[in-house]
mmCIF file of C-alpha atoms and ligand atoms in Angstrom:
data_model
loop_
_atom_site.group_PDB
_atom_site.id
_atom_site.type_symbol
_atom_site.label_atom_id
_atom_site.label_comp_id
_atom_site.label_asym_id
_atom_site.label_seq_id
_atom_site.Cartn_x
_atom_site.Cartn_y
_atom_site.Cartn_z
ATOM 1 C CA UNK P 998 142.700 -62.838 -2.500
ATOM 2 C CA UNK P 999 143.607 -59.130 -2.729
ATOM 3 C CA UNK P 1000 147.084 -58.647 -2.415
ATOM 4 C CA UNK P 1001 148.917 -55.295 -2.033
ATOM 5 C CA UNK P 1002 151.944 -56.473 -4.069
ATOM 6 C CA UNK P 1003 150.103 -57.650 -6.835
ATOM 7 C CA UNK P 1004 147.718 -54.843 -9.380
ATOM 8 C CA UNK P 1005 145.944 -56.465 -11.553
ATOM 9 C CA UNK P 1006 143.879 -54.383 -14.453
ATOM 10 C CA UNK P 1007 141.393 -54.629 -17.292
ATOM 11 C CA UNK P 1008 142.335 -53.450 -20.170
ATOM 12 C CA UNK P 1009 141.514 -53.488 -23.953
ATOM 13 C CA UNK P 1010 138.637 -52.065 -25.884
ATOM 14 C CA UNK P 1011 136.632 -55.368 -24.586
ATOM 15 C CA UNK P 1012 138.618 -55.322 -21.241
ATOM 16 C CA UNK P 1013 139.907 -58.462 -22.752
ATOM 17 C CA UNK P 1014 143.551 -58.399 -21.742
ATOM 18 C CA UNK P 1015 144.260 -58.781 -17.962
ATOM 19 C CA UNK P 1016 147.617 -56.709 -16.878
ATOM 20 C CA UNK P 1017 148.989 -58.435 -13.804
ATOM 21 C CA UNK P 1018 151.976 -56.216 -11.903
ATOM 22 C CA UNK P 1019 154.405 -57.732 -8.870
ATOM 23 C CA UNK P 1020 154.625 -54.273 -7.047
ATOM 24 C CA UNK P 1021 157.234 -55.460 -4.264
ATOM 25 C CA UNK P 1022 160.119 -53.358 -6.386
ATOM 26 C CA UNK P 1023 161.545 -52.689 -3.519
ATOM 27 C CA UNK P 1024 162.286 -56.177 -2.969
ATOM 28 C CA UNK P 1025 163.163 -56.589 -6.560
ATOM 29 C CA UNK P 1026 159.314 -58.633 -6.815
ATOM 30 C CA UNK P 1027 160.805 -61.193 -4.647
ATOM 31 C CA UNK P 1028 157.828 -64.034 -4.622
ATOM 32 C CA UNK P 1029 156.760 -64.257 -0.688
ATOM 33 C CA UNK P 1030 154.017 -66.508 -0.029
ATOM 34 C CA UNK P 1031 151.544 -64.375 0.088
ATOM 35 C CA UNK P 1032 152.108 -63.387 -3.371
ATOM 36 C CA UNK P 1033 152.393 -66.697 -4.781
ATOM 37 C CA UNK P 1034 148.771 -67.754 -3.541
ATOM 38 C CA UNK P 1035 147.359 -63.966 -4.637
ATOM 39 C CA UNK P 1036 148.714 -65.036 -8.248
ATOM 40 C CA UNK P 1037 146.960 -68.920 -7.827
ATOM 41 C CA UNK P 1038 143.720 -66.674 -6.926
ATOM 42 C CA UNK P 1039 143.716 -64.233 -9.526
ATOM 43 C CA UNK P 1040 144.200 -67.127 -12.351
ATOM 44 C CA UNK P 1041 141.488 -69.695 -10.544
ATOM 45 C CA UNK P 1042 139.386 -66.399 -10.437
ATOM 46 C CA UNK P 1043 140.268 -64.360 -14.138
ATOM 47 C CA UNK P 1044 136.743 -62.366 -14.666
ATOM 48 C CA UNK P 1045 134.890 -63.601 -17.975
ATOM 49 C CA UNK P 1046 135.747 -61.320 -20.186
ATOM 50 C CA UNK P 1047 139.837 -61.847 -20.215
ATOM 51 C CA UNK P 1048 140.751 -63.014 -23.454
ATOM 52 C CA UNK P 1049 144.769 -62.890 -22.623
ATOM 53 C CA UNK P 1050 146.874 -62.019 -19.807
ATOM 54 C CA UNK P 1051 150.340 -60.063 -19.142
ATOM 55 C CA UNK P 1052 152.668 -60.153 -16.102
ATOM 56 C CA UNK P 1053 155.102 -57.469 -15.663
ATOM 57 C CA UNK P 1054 157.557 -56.720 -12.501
ATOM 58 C CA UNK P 1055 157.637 -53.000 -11.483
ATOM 59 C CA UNK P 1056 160.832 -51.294 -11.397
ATOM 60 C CA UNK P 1057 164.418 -52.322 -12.840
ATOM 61 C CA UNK P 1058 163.962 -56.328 -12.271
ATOM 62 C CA UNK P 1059 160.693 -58.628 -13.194
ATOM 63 C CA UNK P 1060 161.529 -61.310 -10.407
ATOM 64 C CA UNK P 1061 164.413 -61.965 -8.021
ATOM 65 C CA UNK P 1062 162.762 -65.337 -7.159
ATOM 66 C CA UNK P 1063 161.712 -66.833 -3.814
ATOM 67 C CA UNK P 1064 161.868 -64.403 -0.842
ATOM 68 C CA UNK P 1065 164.770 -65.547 0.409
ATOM 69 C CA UNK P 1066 163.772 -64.315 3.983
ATOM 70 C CA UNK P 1067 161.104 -66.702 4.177
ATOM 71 C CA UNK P 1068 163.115 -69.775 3.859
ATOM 72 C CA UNK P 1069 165.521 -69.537 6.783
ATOM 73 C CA UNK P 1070 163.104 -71.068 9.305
ATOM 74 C CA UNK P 1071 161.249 -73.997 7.520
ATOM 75 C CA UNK P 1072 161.835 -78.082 7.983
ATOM 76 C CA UNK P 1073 161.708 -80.640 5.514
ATOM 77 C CA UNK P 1074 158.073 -81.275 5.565
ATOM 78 C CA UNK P 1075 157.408 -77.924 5.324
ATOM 79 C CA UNK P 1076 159.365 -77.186 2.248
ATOM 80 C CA UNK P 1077 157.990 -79.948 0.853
ATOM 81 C CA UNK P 1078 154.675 -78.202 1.115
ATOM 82 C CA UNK P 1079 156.256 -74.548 0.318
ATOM 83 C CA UNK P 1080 156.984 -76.257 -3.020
ATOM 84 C CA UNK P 1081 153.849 -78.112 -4.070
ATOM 85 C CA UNK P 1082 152.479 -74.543 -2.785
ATOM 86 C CA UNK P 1083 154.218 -72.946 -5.898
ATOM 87 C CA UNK P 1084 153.823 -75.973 -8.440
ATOM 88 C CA UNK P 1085 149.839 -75.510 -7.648
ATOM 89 C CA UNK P 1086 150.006 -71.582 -8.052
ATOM 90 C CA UNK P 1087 152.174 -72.033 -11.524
ATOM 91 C CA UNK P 1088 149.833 -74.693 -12.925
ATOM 92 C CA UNK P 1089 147.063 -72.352 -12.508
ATOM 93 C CA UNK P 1090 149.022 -69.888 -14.732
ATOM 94 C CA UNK P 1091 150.189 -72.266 -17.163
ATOM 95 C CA UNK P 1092 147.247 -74.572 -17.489
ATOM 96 C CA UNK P 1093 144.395 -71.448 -16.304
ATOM 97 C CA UNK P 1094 141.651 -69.664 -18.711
ATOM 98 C CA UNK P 1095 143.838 -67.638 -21.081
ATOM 99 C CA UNK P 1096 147.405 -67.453 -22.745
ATOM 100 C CA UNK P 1097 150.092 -65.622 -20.581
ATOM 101 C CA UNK P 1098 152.860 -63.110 -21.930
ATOM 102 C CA UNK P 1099 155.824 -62.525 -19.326
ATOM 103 C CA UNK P 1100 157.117 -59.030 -19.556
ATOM 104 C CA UNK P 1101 161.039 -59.434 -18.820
ATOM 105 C CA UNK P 1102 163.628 -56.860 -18.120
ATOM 106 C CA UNK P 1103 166.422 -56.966 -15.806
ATOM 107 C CA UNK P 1104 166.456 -59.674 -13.446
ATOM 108 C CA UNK P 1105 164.582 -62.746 -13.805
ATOM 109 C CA UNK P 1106 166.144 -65.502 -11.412
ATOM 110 C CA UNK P 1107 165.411 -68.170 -9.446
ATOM 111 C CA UNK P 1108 161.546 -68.540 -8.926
ATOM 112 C CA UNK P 1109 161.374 -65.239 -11.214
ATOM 113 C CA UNK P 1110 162.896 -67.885 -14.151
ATOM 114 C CA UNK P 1111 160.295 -70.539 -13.032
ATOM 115 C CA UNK P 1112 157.530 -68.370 -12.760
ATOM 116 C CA UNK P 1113 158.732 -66.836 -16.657
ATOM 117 C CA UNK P 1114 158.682 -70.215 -17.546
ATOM 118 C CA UNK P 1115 155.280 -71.263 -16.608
ATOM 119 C CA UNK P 1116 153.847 -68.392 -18.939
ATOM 120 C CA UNK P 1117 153.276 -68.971 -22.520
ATOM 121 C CA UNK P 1118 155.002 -66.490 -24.040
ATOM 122 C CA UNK P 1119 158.190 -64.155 -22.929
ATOM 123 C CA UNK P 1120 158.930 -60.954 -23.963
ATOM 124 C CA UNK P 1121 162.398 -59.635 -23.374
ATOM 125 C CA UNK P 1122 163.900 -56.314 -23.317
ATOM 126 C CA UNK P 1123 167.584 -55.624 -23.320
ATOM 127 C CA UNK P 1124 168.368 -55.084 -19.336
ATOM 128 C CA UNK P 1125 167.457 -59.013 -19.259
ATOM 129 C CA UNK P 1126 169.832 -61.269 -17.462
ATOM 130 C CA UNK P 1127 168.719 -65.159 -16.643
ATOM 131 C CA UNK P 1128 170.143 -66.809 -13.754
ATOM 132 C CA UNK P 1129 169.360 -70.151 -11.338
ATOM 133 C CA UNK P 1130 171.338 -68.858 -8.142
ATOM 134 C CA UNK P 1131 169.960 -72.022 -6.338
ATOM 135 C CA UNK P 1132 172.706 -73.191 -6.902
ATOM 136 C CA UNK P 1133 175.328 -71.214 -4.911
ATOM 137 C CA UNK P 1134 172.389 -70.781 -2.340
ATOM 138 C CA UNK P 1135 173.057 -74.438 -1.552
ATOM 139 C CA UNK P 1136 169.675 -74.926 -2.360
ATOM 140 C CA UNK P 1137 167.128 -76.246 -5.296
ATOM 141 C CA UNK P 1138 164.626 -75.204 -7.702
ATOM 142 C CA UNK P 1139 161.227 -75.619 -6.314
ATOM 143 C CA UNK P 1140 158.396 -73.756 -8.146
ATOM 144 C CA UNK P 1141 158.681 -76.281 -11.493
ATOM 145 C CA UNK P 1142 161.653 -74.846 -12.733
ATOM 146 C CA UNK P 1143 163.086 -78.726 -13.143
ATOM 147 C CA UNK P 1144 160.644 -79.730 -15.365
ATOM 148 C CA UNK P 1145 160.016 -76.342 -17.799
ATOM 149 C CA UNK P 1146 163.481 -74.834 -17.906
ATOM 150 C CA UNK P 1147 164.667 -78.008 -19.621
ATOM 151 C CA UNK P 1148 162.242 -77.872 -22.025
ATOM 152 C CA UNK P 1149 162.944 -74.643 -23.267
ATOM 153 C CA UNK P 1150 166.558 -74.947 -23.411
ATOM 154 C CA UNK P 1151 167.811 -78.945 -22.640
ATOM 155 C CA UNK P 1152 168.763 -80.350 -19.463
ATOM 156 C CA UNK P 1153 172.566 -79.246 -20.179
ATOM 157 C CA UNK P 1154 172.088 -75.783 -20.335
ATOM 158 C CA UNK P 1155 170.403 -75.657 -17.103
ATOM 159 C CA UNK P 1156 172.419 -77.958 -15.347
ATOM 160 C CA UNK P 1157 175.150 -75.342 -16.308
ATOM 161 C CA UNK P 1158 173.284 -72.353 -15.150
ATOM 162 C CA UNK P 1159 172.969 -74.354 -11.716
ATOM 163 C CA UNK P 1160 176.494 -75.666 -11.340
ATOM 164 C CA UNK P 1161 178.663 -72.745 -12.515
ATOM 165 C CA UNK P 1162 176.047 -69.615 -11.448
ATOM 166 C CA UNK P 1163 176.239 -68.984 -15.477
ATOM 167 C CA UNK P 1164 174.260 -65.742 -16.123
ATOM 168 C CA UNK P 1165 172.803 -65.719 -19.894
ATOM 169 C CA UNK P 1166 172.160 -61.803 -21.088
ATOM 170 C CA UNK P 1167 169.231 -61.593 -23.038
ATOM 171 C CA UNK P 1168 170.462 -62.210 -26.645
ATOM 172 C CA UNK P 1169 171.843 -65.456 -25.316
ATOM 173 C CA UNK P 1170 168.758 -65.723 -23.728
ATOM 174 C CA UNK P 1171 166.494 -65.081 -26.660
ATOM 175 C CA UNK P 1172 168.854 -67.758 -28.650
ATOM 176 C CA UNK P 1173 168.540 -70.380 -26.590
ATOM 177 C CA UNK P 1174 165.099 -69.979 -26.404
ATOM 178 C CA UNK P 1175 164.270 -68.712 -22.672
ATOM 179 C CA UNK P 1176 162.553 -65.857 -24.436
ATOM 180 C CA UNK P 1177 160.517 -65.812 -28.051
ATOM 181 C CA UNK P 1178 160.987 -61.883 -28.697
ATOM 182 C CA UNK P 1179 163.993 -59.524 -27.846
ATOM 183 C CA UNK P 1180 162.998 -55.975 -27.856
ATOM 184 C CA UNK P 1181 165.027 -52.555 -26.838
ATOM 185 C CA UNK P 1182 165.021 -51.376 -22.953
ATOM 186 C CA UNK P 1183 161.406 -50.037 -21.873
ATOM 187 C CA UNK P 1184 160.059 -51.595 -24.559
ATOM 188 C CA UNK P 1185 158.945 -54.752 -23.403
ATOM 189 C CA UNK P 1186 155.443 -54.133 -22.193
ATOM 190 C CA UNK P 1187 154.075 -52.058 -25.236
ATOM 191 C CA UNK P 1188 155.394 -55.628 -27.169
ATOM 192 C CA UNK P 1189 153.727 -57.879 -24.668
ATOM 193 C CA UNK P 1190 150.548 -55.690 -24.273
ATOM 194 C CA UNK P 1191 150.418 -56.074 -28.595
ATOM 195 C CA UNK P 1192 150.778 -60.031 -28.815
ATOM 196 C CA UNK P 1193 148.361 -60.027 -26.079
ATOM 197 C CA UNK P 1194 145.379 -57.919 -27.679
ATOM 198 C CA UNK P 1195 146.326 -60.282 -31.343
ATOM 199 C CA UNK P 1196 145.937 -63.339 -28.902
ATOM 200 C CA UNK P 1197 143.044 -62.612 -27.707
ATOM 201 C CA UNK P 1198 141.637 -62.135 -31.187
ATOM 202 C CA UNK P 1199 142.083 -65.313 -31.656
ATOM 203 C CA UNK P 1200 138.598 -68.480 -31.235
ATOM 204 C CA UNK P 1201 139.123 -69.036 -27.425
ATOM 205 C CA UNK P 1202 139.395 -72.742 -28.022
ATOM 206 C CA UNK P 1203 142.053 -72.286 -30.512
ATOM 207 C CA UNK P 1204 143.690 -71.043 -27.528
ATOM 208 C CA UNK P 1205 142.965 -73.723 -25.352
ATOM 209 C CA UNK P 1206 144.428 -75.997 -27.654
ATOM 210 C CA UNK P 1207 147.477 -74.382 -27.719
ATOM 211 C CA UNK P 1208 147.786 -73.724 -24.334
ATOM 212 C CA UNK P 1209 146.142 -77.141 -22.570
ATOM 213 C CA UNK P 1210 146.239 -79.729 -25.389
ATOM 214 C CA UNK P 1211 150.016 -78.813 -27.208
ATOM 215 C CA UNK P 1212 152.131 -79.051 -24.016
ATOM 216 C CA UNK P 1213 150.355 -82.439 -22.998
ATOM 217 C CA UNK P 1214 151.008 -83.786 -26.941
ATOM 218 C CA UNK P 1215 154.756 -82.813 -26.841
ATOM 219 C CA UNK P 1216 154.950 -85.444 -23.598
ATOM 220 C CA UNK P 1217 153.168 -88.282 -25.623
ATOM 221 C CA UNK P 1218 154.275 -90.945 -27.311
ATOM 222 C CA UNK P 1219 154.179 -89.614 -31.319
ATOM 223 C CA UNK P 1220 151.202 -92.436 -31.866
ATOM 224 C CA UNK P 1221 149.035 -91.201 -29.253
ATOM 225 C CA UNK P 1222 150.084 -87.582 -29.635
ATOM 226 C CA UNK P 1223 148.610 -87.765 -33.685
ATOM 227 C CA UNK P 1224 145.679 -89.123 -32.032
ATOM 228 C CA UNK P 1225 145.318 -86.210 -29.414
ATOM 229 C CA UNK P 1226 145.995 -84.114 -32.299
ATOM 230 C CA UNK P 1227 143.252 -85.457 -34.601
ATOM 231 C CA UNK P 1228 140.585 -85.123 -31.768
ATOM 232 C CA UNK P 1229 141.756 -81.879 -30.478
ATOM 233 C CA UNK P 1230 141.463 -80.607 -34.928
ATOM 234 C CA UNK P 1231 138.131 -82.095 -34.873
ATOM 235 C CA UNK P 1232 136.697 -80.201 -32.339
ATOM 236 C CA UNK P 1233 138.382 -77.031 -33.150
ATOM 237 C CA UNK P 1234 136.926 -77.064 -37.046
ATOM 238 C CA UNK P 1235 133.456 -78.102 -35.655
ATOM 239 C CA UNK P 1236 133.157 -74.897 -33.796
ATOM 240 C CA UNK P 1237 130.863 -72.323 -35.197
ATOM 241 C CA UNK P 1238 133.401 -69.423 -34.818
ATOM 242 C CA UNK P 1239 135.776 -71.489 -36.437
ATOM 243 C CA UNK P 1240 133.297 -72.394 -39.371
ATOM 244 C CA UNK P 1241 132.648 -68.248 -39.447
ATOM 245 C CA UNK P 1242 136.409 -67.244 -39.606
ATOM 246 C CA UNK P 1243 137.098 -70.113 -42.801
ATOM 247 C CA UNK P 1244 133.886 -68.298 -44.704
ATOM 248 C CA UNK P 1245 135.360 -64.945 -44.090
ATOM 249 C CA UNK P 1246 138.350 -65.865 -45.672
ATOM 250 C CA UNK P 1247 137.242 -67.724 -48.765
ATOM 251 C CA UNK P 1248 134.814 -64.789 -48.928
ATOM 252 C CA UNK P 1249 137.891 -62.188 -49.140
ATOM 253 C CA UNK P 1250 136.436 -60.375 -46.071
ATOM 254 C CA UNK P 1251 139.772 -61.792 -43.664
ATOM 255 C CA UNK P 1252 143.331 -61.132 -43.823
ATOM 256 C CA UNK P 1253 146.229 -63.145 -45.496
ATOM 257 C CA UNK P 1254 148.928 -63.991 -44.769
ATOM 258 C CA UNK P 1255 151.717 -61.404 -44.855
ATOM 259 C CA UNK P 1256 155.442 -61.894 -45.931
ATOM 260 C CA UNK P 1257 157.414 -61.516 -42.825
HETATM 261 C C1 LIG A 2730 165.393 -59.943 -1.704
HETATM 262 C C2 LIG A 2730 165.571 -60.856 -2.761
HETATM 263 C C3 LIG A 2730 165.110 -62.191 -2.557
HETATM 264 C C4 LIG A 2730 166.365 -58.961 -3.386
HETATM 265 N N1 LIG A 2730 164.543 -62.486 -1.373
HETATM 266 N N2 LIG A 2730 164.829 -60.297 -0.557
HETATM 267 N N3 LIG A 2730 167.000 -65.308 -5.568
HETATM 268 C C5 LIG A 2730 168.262 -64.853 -5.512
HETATM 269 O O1 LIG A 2730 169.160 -65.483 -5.000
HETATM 270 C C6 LIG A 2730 168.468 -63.476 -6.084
HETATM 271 C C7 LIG A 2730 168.786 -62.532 -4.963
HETATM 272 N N4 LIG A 2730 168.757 -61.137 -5.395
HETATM 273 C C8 LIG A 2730 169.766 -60.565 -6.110
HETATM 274 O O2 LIG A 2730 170.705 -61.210 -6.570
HETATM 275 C C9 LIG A 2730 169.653 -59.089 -6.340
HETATM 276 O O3 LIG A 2730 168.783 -58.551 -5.351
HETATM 277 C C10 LIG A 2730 169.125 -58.668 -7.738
HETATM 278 C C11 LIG A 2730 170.188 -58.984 -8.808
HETATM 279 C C12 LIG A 2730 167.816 -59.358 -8.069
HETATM 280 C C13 LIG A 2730 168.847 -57.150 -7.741
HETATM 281 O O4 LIG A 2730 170.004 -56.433 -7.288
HETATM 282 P P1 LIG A 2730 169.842 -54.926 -6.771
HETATM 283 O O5 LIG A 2730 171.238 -54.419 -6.486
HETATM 284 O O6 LIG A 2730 169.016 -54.153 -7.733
HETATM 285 O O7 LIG A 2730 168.975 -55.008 -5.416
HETATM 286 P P2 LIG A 2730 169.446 -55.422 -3.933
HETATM 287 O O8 LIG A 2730 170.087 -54.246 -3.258
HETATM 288 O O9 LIG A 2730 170.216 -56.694 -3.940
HETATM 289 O O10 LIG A 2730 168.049 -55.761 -3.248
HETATM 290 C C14 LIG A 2730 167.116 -54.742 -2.873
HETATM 291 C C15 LIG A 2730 166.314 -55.295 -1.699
HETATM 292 O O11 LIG A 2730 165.590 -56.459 -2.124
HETATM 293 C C16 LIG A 2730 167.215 -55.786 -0.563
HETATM 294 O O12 LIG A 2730 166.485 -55.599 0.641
HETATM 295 P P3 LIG A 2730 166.778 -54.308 1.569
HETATM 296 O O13 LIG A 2730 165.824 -54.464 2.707
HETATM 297 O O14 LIG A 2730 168.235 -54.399 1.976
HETATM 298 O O15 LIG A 2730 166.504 -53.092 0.730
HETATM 299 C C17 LIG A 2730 167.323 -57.266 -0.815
HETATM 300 O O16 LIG A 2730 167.615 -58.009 0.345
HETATM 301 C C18 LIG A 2730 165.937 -57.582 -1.327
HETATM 302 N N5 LIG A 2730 165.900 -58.784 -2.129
HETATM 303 N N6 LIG A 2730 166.183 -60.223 -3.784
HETATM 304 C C19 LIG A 2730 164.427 -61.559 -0.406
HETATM 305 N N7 LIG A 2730 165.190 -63.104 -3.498
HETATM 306 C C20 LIG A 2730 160.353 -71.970 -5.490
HETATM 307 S S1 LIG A 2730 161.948 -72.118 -5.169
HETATM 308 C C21 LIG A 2730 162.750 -70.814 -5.932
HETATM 309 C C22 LIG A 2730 164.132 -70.708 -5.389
HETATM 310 C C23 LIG A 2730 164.740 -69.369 -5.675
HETATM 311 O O17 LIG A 2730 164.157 -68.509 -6.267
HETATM 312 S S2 LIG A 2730 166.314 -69.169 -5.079
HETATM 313 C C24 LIG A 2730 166.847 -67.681 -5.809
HETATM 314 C C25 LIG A 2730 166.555 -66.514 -4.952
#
């Protein structure tokens, strides 16, 4: 589904890292509907050759979260609906073809925090601030934020953030682990665009491990999770890539491992 708020864009030497753009600055990339199920589309439909993706928010905020305007005249059923709407479009991000690097700067609340949440990695820049206004909106979170924010920072902090309107800047954000790299203002993309081109480096179903089989581990019971693991290892190593990149090494033709 083509979407004028949404620009989406090969890029790469391969065309192997897909840059996905909200373009609705003038509504601070407030997530209507329309945009939610153009983002479901583009992930369900990511052309072959996309290796890693990156969503950035044009202008001074990435996300100000639901459109707002759009909720005034719904019932019960139908936000019931609006919401499994939005769970559906961010399990397409978080469980589609390729890892996903958020690009954060300024705002990124509400639905803008789920939506963050739902990628795999997020890159901050200084003019972050993190905020669940839900709360003082007298409403809830709706787009999965219940189940992810908690498991980036623990069901106190978030219950916090939605009781008291608590705003985390992004150092406190990076430290309590809503974000995985702080960088200076402007500079998020150029950092996000870089992890993205290393990612998708990387055997594709080393990827898909990490992003389809670790998640489901971390919710199983440690017994069945070693077992998940040791399939999940045993397919990985009988790859041919994978069998390709372990000669390379013991040949001295691939990197090591560098002091950080
Ligand atoms: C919007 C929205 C929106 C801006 N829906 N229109 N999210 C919120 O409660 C956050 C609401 N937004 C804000 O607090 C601020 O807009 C920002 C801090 C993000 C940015 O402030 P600022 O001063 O740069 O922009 P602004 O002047 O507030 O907004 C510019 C325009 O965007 C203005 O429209 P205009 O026609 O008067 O120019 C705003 O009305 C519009 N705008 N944010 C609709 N969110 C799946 S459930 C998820 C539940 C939630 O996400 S609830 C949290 C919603």
């Amino acid at each position: 589904m083509s979407n004028q708020d949404l620009h989406f864009e090969l890029c790469g030497e391969q065309q192997e890292v897909a840059v996905i753009r909200l373009t609705r600055g003038a509504k601070r990339n407030a997530l209507n509907d329309g945009l939610i199920l153009a983002l479901r589309d583009l992930f369900q439909n990511m052309p072959a050759s996309v290796r890693a993706a990156v969503i950035d928010g044009e202008g001074e905020h990435f996300c100000a979260g639901l459109d707002l305007s759009e909720l005034k005249d719904r019932d019960a059923g139908q936000g019931l609906h609006h919401s499994r709407m939005w769970h559906a479009a961010l399990e397409c991000v978080q469980y589609g073809p390729v890892p996903v690097i958020a690009v954060l700067h300024g705002a990124v609340v509400g639905g803008g925090l789920e939506l963050a949440s739902a990628c795999h990695i997020r890159v901050a820049d200084e003019s972050t601030f993190y905020a669940l206004p839900e709360g003082s909106r007298g409403i809830f979170v709706g787009g999965g934020g219940s189940v992810r924010i908690p498991r980036l920072i623990g069901t106190a902090r978030m219950t916090d953030m939605m009781l008291t309107g608590r705003v985390f800047n992004a150092a406190d954000g990076e430290r309590i682990g809503l974000a995985q790299y702080l960088v200076p203002p402007g500079q998020a993309f150029d950092k996000a665009f870089e992890l993205a081109v290393r990612i998708a480096q990387n055997a594709p179903l080393t990827n898909y491990a990490l992003t389809h089989v670790l998640p489901r581990i971390a919710e199983q019971p440690a017994d069945q999770g070693f077992m998940t693991e040791a399939m999940m290892a045993a397919i990985a190593q009988s790859a041919p890539e994978a069998k390709e990149r372990v000669r390379a090494f013991l040949e001295g033709r691939a990197d090591k491992v560098k002091r950080a």
